[in-house]
Amino acid sequence: MRMEHLRYLACPACTRGLRVSKVSKQRGDRIETGALHCSACSRTYEIVRHVPRFVPMKNYASTFGLQWSKHARTQYDTYTGSSVSARRFFEETKWPRRMEGQVVLEAGSGSGRFTEIAASTGATIASMDYSHAVDANYASNGEKDNVLIVQGDVYRMPFRPNSFDRIFCFGVLQHTPRVEEAFRSLTKYLVRGGSLAIDVYRRPTGKERLLNTKYMVRPVTKRLPSEMLYSFCNAYVNLMWPLTSLIHRLPRGSAINWKLLIPDYRGKYPLPEGILKEWATLDMFDMLSPAHDNPQTLDAVKRWFRDAGMPKADVHLGYNGIMGRGTMGVAE
Ligand SMILES: C[S@@+](CC[C@H](N)C(=O)[O-])C[C@H]1O[C@@H](n2cnc3c(N)ncnc32)[C@H](O)[C@@H]1O
């Protein structure tokens, strides 16, 4: 972390400011190894491989750490040569392309494909994830002057309350144990007039619930050792890929492939075949491994925004199922 970014951090336990209490390895104004200390409540937080760690290294999100270390670049636009992640970022947030002078929080960064896009706006980006995916993110984005990467928990974030101009949280909420509480926590860190953009899985209804293969197998797969499950997903996608290419051409072929647990993005994203296959392996593991997968209803998400003081929020079906955007404390 850069010394200069200390001013954005706060003790997650008591929300007071932190100071650098130990520096074991430093380069310029960047601390690679050291510690932060809260004088108010006497807690100390290690800085390991440039990243301040506010949670145990291993936790319920460790499957994501594995996933994002194996697929550190798979979904980056600068890797795929596409604008898939940029388009999603700007369509979901409706934020401007330039945001110099603003401070943006990314909650649940994964390997950082959206960190890359957010950083390109010139804003200062505080990017947080609960898992060791932060190491993959640091490798891609950590050396940018406007990026601060931390390992922290959405329920107790290591930042000052009411301090961010904008917060985004994509693909994360359904993977937390208490989804509404995670949403509420985000809203506490926005300034008045600040903008929040989230998405969350939509709960399957009616016929969708029948033969929902993912939710049928998850009770078993989420308990398997992660490395074993990843090897299985990799082998399964390799084996099935030629067949799924044929199935894709049938009416509703893509839907059939998803039922077969092969995430099929052919025709949806303009990506080369090899990258589509990488995404399939990544997303198959992403469907089957997380400890928590709590999809939500549209009405519930609308209510969250209302209850948080954003009654005019724009909440509708979209990326990842349901997407929502609101402005804190201002009639829209
Ligand atoms: C499906 S990934 C999405 C990553 C990224 N936003 C993207 O769309 O590429 C979900 C991420 O949420 C993170 N996560 C889960 N629970 C969290 C929590 N309590 N606090 C912060 N991040 C959390 C996981 O570690 C994981 O990297």
Tab-separated table of C-alpha atoms and ligand atoms in Angstrom:
chain	number	residue	atom	x	y	z
A	1	MET	CA	0.000	0.000	0.000
A	2	ARG	CA	1.035	3.588	-0.537
A	3	MET	CA	1.604	5.670	2.618
A	4	GLU	CA	-0.600	8.306	1.076
A	5	HIS	CA	-3.571	5.921	1.058
A	6	LEU	CA	-3.513	5.543	4.846
A	7	ARG	CA	-5.979	8.424	5.075
A	8	TYR	CA	-8.742	6.275	3.507
A	9	LEU	CA	-8.359	3.476	6.048
A	10	ALA	CA	-9.979	3.091	9.466
A	11	CYS	CA	-10.051	0.406	12.094
A	12	PRO	CA	-12.886	-1.997	11.156
A	13	ALA	CA	-13.549	-2.651	14.849
A	14	CYS	CA	-13.936	0.942	16.092
A	15	THR	CA	-13.821	3.079	12.867
A	16	ARG	CA	-11.003	5.289	14.254
A	17	GLY	CA	-7.918	6.198	12.210
A	18	LEU	CA	-4.886	3.914	11.864
A	19	ARG	CA	-1.173	4.590	11.936
A	20	VAL	CA	1.739	2.693	10.413
A	21	SER	CA	3.345	0.893	13.362
A	22	LYS	CA	5.895	-1.312	11.556
A	23	VAL	CA	7.652	-1.282	8.209
A	24	SER	CA	9.798	-4.336	7.408
A	25	LYS	CA	10.014	-3.882	3.658
A	26	GLN	CA	9.417	-0.694	1.716
A	27	ARG	CA	9.942	0.652	-1.815
A	28	GLY	CA	9.508	4.398	-2.274
A	29	ASP	CA	6.219	5.296	-0.576
A	30	ARG	CA	4.952	1.690	-0.840
A	31	ILE	CA	4.945	-0.641	2.155
A	32	GLU	CA	5.334	-4.275	1.151
A	33	THR	CA	5.534	-5.784	4.638
A	34	GLY	CA	4.550	-4.060	7.863
A	35	ALA	CA	1.665	-3.325	10.187
A	36	LEU	CA	-1.064	-0.788	10.913
A	37	HIS	CA	-2.168	-0.019	14.452
A	38	CYS	CA	-5.300	1.446	15.978
A	39	SER	CA	-4.386	3.485	19.041
A	40	ALA	CA	-8.035	3.750	20.090
A	41	CYS	CA	-8.696	0.016	20.497
A	42	SER	CA	-5.117	-1.346	20.381
A	43	ARG	CA	-5.659	-3.655	17.422
A	44	THR	CA	-2.897	-4.340	14.888
A	45	TYR	CA	-3.346	-5.337	11.249
A	46	GLU	CA	-0.560	-6.877	9.145
A	47	ILE	CA	0.464	-5.650	5.717
A	48	VAL	CA	1.463	-8.725	3.709
A	49	ARG	CA	2.605	-8.632	0.056
A	50	HIS	CA	1.629	-4.928	-0.127
A	51	VAL	CA	-1.944	-5.581	1.070
A	52	PRO	CA	-3.314	-4.614	4.512
A	53	ARG	CA	-5.134	-7.652	5.934
A	54	PHE	CA	-8.141	-6.959	8.172
A	55	VAL	CA	-9.524	-10.519	8.178
A	56	PRO	CA	-7.995	-13.988	8.620
A	57	MET	CA	-6.215	-15.027	5.399
A	58	LYS	CA	-8.383	-18.143	5.204
A	59	ASN	CA	-12.147	-17.833	5.547
A	60	TYR	CA	-15.430	-18.908	3.924
A	61	ALA	CA	-14.431	-17.118	0.691
A	62	SER	CA	-11.209	-19.095	0.200
A	63	THR	CA	-12.751	-20.948	-2.766
A	64	PHE	CA	-12.782	-17.545	-4.480
A	65	GLY	CA	-9.133	-17.057	-3.610
A	66	LEU	CA	-8.350	-20.295	-5.433
A	67	GLN	CA	-10.617	-19.433	-8.372
A	68	TRP	CA	-9.089	-15.996	-8.865
A	69	SER	CA	-5.517	-17.196	-8.497
A	70	LYS	CA	-6.120	-19.744	-11.273
A	71	HIS	CA	-8.042	-17.228	-13.397
A	72	ALA	CA	-6.249	-14.037	-12.414
A	73	ARG	CA	-6.647	-12.465	-15.870
A	74	THR	CA	-9.371	-14.560	-17.583
A	75	GLN	CA	-12.057	-11.839	-17.476
A	76	TYR	CA	-9.836	-8.776	-17.897
A	77	ASP	CA	-10.603	-6.739	-21.008
A	78	THR	CA	-6.852	-6.249	-21.469
A	79	TYR	CA	-6.565	-10.055	-21.629
A	80	THR	CA	-9.611	-10.888	-23.759
A	81	GLY	CA	-9.133	-7.954	-26.129
A	82	SER	CA	-12.833	-7.150	-25.684
A	83	SER	CA	-14.818	-4.509	-23.809
A	84	VAL	CA	-17.091	-6.977	-21.982
A	85	SER	CA	-16.121	-5.843	-18.477
A	86	ALA	CA	-16.003	-2.125	-19.350
A	87	ARG	CA	-19.433	-2.267	-20.963
A	88	ARG	CA	-20.907	-3.989	-17.933
A	89	PHE	CA	-19.249	-1.548	-15.530
A	90	PHE	CA	-20.560	1.575	-17.270
A	91	GLU	CA	-23.982	0.102	-18.098
A	92	GLU	CA	-24.548	-0.977	-14.505
A	93	THR	CA	-23.222	2.142	-12.827
A	94	LYS	CA	-24.116	4.803	-15.433
A	95	TRP	CA	-21.079	6.648	-14.045
A	96	PRO	CA	-18.969	8.979	-16.207
A	97	ARG	CA	-15.812	7.813	-17.983
A	98	ARG	CA	-13.738	10.396	-16.102
A	99	MET	CA	-13.980	10.711	-12.285
A	100	GLU	CA	-10.759	12.442	-11.202
A	101	GLY	CA	-10.962	13.768	-7.649
A	102	GLN	CA	-13.578	11.222	-6.551
A	103	VAL	CA	-13.094	8.296	-4.193
A	104	VAL	CA	-14.695	4.994	-5.194
A	105	LEU	CA	-15.073	1.796	-3.163
A	106	GLU	CA	-15.197	-1.595	-4.845
A	107	ALA	CA	-16.612	-4.216	-2.474
A	108	GLY	CA	-15.687	-7.766	-3.512
A	109	SER	CA	-13.117	-7.231	-6.275
A	110	GLY	CA	-12.236	-10.834	-7.134
A	111	SER	CA	-9.140	-10.723	-9.348
A	112	GLY	CA	-9.869	-7.105	-10.259
A	113	ARG	CA	-11.338	-6.986	-13.751
A	114	PHE	CA	-13.580	-4.089	-12.658
A	115	THR	CA	-10.769	-2.503	-10.617
A	116	GLU	CA	-8.945	-2.091	-13.913
A	117	ILE	CA	-11.938	-0.295	-15.465
A	118	ALA	CA	-12.689	1.844	-12.402
A	119	ALA	CA	-9.021	2.883	-12.115
A	120	SER	CA	-9.026	3.985	-15.760
A	121	THR	CA	-11.511	6.763	-14.848
A	122	GLY	CA	-8.815	8.590	-12.834
A	123	ALA	CA	-10.751	8.236	-9.544
A	124	THR	CA	-9.032	6.891	-6.428
A	125	ILE	CA	-10.180	3.278	-6.069
A	126	ALA	CA	-10.256	1.460	-2.728
A	127	SER	CA	-10.685	-2.152	-3.753
A	128	MET	CA	-11.552	-4.769	-1.146
A	129	ASP	CA	-12.110	-8.512	-1.143
A	130	TYR	CA	-12.594	-10.997	1.680
A	131	SER	CA	-10.462	-13.687	0.040
A	132	HIS	CA	-6.802	-13.911	-0.982
A	133	ALA	CA	-7.976	-12.927	-4.491
A	134	VAL	CA	-6.533	-9.570	-3.385
A	135	ASP	CA	-3.085	-10.971	-4.285
A	136	ALA	CA	-4.195	-11.571	-7.884
A	137	ASN	CA	-5.704	-8.090	-7.963
A	138	TYR	CA	-2.505	-6.566	-6.596
A	139	ALA	CA	-0.473	-8.248	-9.354
A	140	SER	CA	-2.622	-6.545	-12.019
A	141	ASN	CA	-3.674	-3.250	-10.432
A	142	GLY	CA	-1.771	-2.757	-7.180
A	143	GLU	CA	1.070	-0.686	-8.609
A	144	LYS	CA	-1.291	1.936	-10.022
A	145	ASP	CA	-0.968	5.166	-8.052
A	146	ASN	CA	-4.744	5.584	-7.711
A	147	VAL	CA	-5.473	2.051	-6.417
A	148	LEU	CA	-5.524	0.828	-2.802
A	149	ILE	CA	-6.129	-2.901	-2.328
A	150	VAL	CA	-7.159	-4.387	1.034
A	151	GLN	CA	-8.379	-7.741	2.325
A	152	GLY	CA	-11.499	-6.997	4.353
A	153	ASP	CA	-15.076	-7.969	5.107
A	154	VAL	CA	-18.136	-6.189	3.728
A	155	TYR	CA	-19.780	-6.419	7.158
A	156	ARG	CA	-16.961	-4.516	8.878
A	157	MET	CA	-15.065	-2.561	6.289
A	158	PRO	CA	-11.699	-0.956	7.096
A	159	PHE	CA	-12.789	2.487	5.934
A	160	ARG	CA	-14.270	5.631	7.420
A	161	PRO	CA	-18.093	5.648	7.389
A	162	ASN	CA	-19.692	8.249	5.059
A	163	SER	CA	-16.488	8.673	3.083
A	164	PHE	CA	-16.990	7.355	-0.484
A	165	ASP	CA	-18.417	9.299	-3.419
A	166	ARG	CA	-19.340	6.060	-5.137
A	167	ILE	CA	-19.561	2.381	-4.212
A	168	PHE	CA	-20.000	-0.601	-6.502
A	169	CYS	CA	-20.461	-4.236	-5.599
A	170	PHE	CA	-20.851	-6.691	-8.482
A	171	GLY	CA	-21.323	-10.445	-8.185
A	172	VAL	CA	-20.760	-10.438	-4.434
A	173	LEU	CA	-23.899	-10.004	-2.300
A	174	GLN	CA	-25.392	-13.456	-3.010
A	175	HIS	CA	-22.131	-14.983	-1.821
A	176	THR	CA	-22.385	-13.469	1.647
A	177	PRO	CA	-24.121	-15.283	4.518
A	178	ARG	CA	-26.523	-12.404	5.345
A	179	VAL	CA	-27.264	-10.616	2.100
A	180	GLU	CA	-29.498	-7.755	3.233
A	181	GLU	CA	-27.115	-6.927	6.079
A	182	ALA	CA	-24.213	-6.837	3.586
A	183	PHE	CA	-26.191	-4.397	1.426
A	184	ARG	CA	-26.979	-2.201	4.453
A	185	SER	CA	-23.329	-2.153	5.403
A	186	LEU	CA	-22.366	-0.757	1.973
A	187	THR	CA	-24.753	2.167	2.347
A	188	LYS	CA	-23.089	3.298	5.586
A	189	TYR	CA	-19.872	4.163	3.764
A	190	LEU	CA	-21.418	6.528	1.180
A	191	VAL	CA	-21.329	10.301	1.507
A	192	ARG	CA	-24.661	12.107	1.246
A	193	GLY	CA	-25.414	12.372	-2.451
A	194	GLY	CA	-23.081	9.423	-3.125
A	195	SER	CA	-23.946	6.783	-5.696
A	196	LEU	CA	-24.355	3.037	-5.080
A	197	ALA	CA	-24.459	0.358	-7.801
A	198	ILE	CA	-24.984	-3.326	-6.998
A	199	ASP	CA	-26.110	-6.533	-8.612
A	200	VAL	CA	-27.268	-9.811	-7.139
A	201	TYR	CA	-28.545	-13.189	-8.375
A	202	ARG	CA	-32.302	-13.429	-8.898
A	203	ARG	CA	-34.116	-16.232	-7.099
A	204	PRO	CA	-35.444	-18.795	-9.612
A	205	THR	CA	-39.240	-18.975	-9.667
A	206	GLY	CA	-41.904	-21.346	-11.020
A	207	LYS	CA	-40.605	-23.691	-13.702
A	208	GLU	CA	-37.048	-22.342	-13.384
A	209	ARG	CA	-36.833	-24.047	-10.024
A	210	LEU	CA	-37.422	-27.456	-11.567
A	211	LEU	CA	-34.325	-29.099	-12.896
A	212	ASN	CA	-32.122	-26.318	-11.625
A	213	THR	CA	-29.012	-28.453	-11.823
A	214	LYS	CA	-26.735	-25.977	-10.098
A	215	TYR	CA	-28.833	-25.828	-6.924
A	216	MET	CA	-29.382	-29.600	-7.084
A	217	VAL	CA	-25.668	-30.460	-6.963
A	218	ARG	CA	-24.359	-27.599	-4.809
A	219	PRO	CA	-25.126	-29.260	-1.442
A	220	VAL	CA	-22.477	-31.834	-2.391
A	221	THR	CA	-20.032	-29.815	-4.506
A	222	LYS	CA	-19.612	-26.904	-2.069
A	223	ARG	CA	-18.330	-29.401	0.510
A	224	LEU	CA	-15.686	-30.964	-1.745
A	225	PRO	CA	-12.019	-29.971	-1.347
A	226	SER	CA	-11.597	-26.948	-3.646
A	227	GLU	CA	-8.598	-28.255	-5.598
A	228	MET	CA	-10.419	-31.506	-6.292
A	229	LEU	CA	-13.553	-29.689	-7.435
A	230	TYR	CA	-11.502	-27.363	-9.651
A	231	SER	CA	-9.746	-30.334	-11.315
A	232	PHE	CA	-13.144	-31.922	-11.898
A	233	CYS	CA	-14.575	-28.734	-13.484
A	234	ASN	CA	-11.523	-28.403	-15.708
A	235	ALA	CA	-11.730	-32.031	-16.876
A	236	TYR	CA	-15.521	-31.874	-17.343
A	237	VAL	CA	-15.348	-28.731	-19.493
A	238	ASN	CA	-12.519	-30.245	-21.571
A	239	LEU	CA	-14.513	-33.407	-22.133
A	240	MET	CA	-17.843	-31.732	-22.866
A	241	TRP	CA	-16.641	-28.745	-24.910
A	242	PRO	CA	-16.909	-30.299	-28.421
A	243	LEU	CA	-20.372	-31.688	-27.591
A	244	THR	CA	-21.609	-28.381	-26.159
A	245	SER	CA	-20.552	-26.703	-29.377
A	246	LEU	CA	-22.988	-28.983	-31.241
A	247	ILE	CA	-25.721	-28.598	-28.603
A	248	HIS	CA	-25.380	-24.822	-28.841
A	249	ARG	CA	-26.683	-24.967	-32.418
A	250	LEU	CA	-29.969	-26.627	-31.330
A	251	PRO	CA	-33.022	-24.547	-30.415
A	252	ARG	CA	-32.479	-23.461	-26.782
A	253	GLY	CA	-29.060	-25.118	-27.055
A	254	SER	CA	-27.360	-22.596	-24.805
A	255	ALA	CA	-29.955	-23.198	-22.057
A	256	ILE	CA	-29.372	-26.947	-22.375
A	257	ASN	CA	-25.620	-26.410	-21.941
A	258	TRP	CA	-26.244	-24.394	-18.760
A	259	LYS	CA	-28.422	-27.273	-17.464
A	260	LEU	CA	-25.434	-29.511	-18.168
A	261	LEU	CA	-23.476	-27.127	-15.916
A	262	ILE	CA	-21.453	-25.679	-18.799
A	263	PRO	CA	-21.612	-21.854	-18.689
A	264	ASP	CA	-22.140	-21.149	-22.396
A	265	TYR	CA	-21.376	-17.564	-23.437
A	266	ARG	CA	-21.228	-18.298	-27.178
A	267	GLY	CA	-23.254	-15.674	-29.005
A	268	LYS	CA	-23.500	-13.552	-25.840
A	269	TYR	CA	-19.946	-12.228	-25.641
A	270	PRO	CA	-17.738	-11.701	-28.698
A	271	LEU	CA	-14.826	-13.761	-27.364
A	272	PRO	CA	-12.525	-16.253	-29.084
A	273	GLU	CA	-13.315	-19.954	-28.560
A	274	GLY	CA	-10.328	-20.537	-26.228
A	275	ILE	CA	-11.377	-17.714	-23.933
A	276	LEU	CA	-15.020	-18.844	-23.912
A	277	LYS	CA	-13.758	-22.203	-22.705
A	278	GLU	CA	-11.643	-20.582	-19.969
A	279	TRP	CA	-14.734	-18.623	-18.834
A	280	ALA	CA	-16.734	-21.859	-18.798
A	281	THR	CA	-14.233	-23.553	-16.456
A	282	LEU	CA	-14.036	-20.474	-14.234
A	283	ASP	CA	-17.797	-20.053	-14.019
A	284	MET	CA	-18.538	-23.730	-13.528
A	285	PHE	CA	-16.291	-23.650	-10.462
A	286	ASP	CA	-17.860	-20.317	-9.465
A	287	MET	CA	-21.333	-21.927	-9.541
A	288	LEU	CA	-20.451	-25.070	-7.617
A	289	SER	CA	-17.865	-24.043	-5.029
A	290	PRO	CA	-19.027	-20.982	-3.023
A	291	ALA	CA	-20.019	-21.597	0.580
A	292	HIS	CA	-22.976	-19.227	0.142
A	293	ASP	CA	-25.307	-18.711	-2.817
A	294	ASN	CA	-28.362	-16.739	-1.724
A	295	PRO	CA	-30.348	-15.411	-4.698
A	296	GLN	CA	-32.893	-12.634	-4.061
A	297	THR	CA	-36.231	-11.350	-5.364
A	298	LEU	CA	-36.703	-8.074	-7.222
A	299	ASP	CA	-39.123	-6.874	-4.530
A	300	ALA	CA	-36.591	-7.536	-1.781
A	301	VAL	CA	-33.875	-5.519	-3.547
A	302	LYS	CA	-36.297	-2.614	-4.158
A	303	ARG	CA	-37.156	-2.659	-0.471
A	304	TRP	CA	-33.459	-2.595	0.554
A	305	PHE	CA	-32.904	0.585	-1.436
A	306	ARG	CA	-36.096	2.160	-0.029
A	307	ASP	CA	-35.153	1.279	3.536
A	308	ALA	CA	-31.678	2.739	3.016
A	309	GLY	CA	-33.143	6.120	2.053
A	310	MET	CA	-33.008	5.672	-1.740
A	311	PRO	CA	-36.726	5.420	-2.653
A	312	LYS	CA	-36.191	6.428	-6.291
A	313	ALA	CA	-33.463	3.896	-6.938
A	314	ASP	CA	-33.427	2.226	-10.333
A	315	VAL	CA	-33.787	-1.520	-9.650
A	316	HIS	CA	-34.535	-3.942	-12.454
A	317	LEU	CA	-33.644	-7.287	-14.006
A	318	GLY	CA	-30.259	-7.166	-15.696
A	319	TYR	CA	-26.650	-8.244	-15.265
A	320	ASN	CA	-26.298	-11.156	-12.871
A	321	GLY	CA	-30.091	-11.262	-12.376
A	322	ILE	CA	-30.991	-8.045	-10.574
A	323	MET	CA	-29.169	-4.739	-10.741
A	324	GLY	CA	-29.782	-1.610	-8.703
A	325	ARG	CA	-28.521	1.961	-8.606
A	326	GLY	CA	-29.367	4.651	-6.114
A	327	THR	CA	-28.199	7.960	-4.699
A	328	MET	CA	-27.899	8.373	-0.962
A	329	GLY	CA	-30.195	10.835	0.728
A	330	VAL	CA	-31.204	12.776	-2.378
A	331	ALA	CA	-34.629	12.677	-4.072
A	332	GLU	CA	-33.990	11.323	-7.593
B	1	LIG	C1	-18.133	-13.953	-7.932
B	1	LIG	S1	-16.834	-13.058	-7.216
B	1	LIG	C2	-17.026	-11.486	-8.025
B	1	LIG	C3	-15.742	-10.738	-8.147
B	1	LIG	C4	-15.783	-9.470	-9.006
B	1	LIG	N1	-16.666	-8.475	-8.432
B	1	LIG	C5	-16.181	-9.794	-10.417
B	1	LIG	O1	-17.365	-9.630	-10.748
B	1	LIG	O2	-15.321	-10.234	-11.184
B	1	LIG	C6	-17.433	-12.736	-5.579
B	1	LIG	C7	-16.371	-12.115	-4.672
B	1	LIG	O3	-16.999	-11.689	-3.458
B	1	LIG	C8	-16.056	-11.844	-2.431
B	1	LIG	N2	-16.735	-11.859	-1.123
B	1	LIG	C9	-17.543	-12.812	-0.604
B	1	LIG	N3	-17.908	-12.475	0.653
B	1	LIG	C10	-17.342	-11.276	0.929
B	1	LIG	C11	-17.324	-10.425	2.072
B	1	LIG	N4	-17.961	-10.752	3.208
B	1	LIG	N5	-16.624	-9.271	1.999
B	1	LIG	C12	-15.950	-8.931	0.872
B	1	LIG	N6	-15.906	-9.715	-0.235
B	1	LIG	C13	-16.596	-10.874	-0.207
B	1	LIG	C14	-15.381	-13.175	-2.766
B	1	LIG	O4	-14.157	-13.334	-2.111
B	1	LIG	C15	-15.281	-13.090	-4.290
B	1	LIG	O5	-14.015	-12.652	-4.740
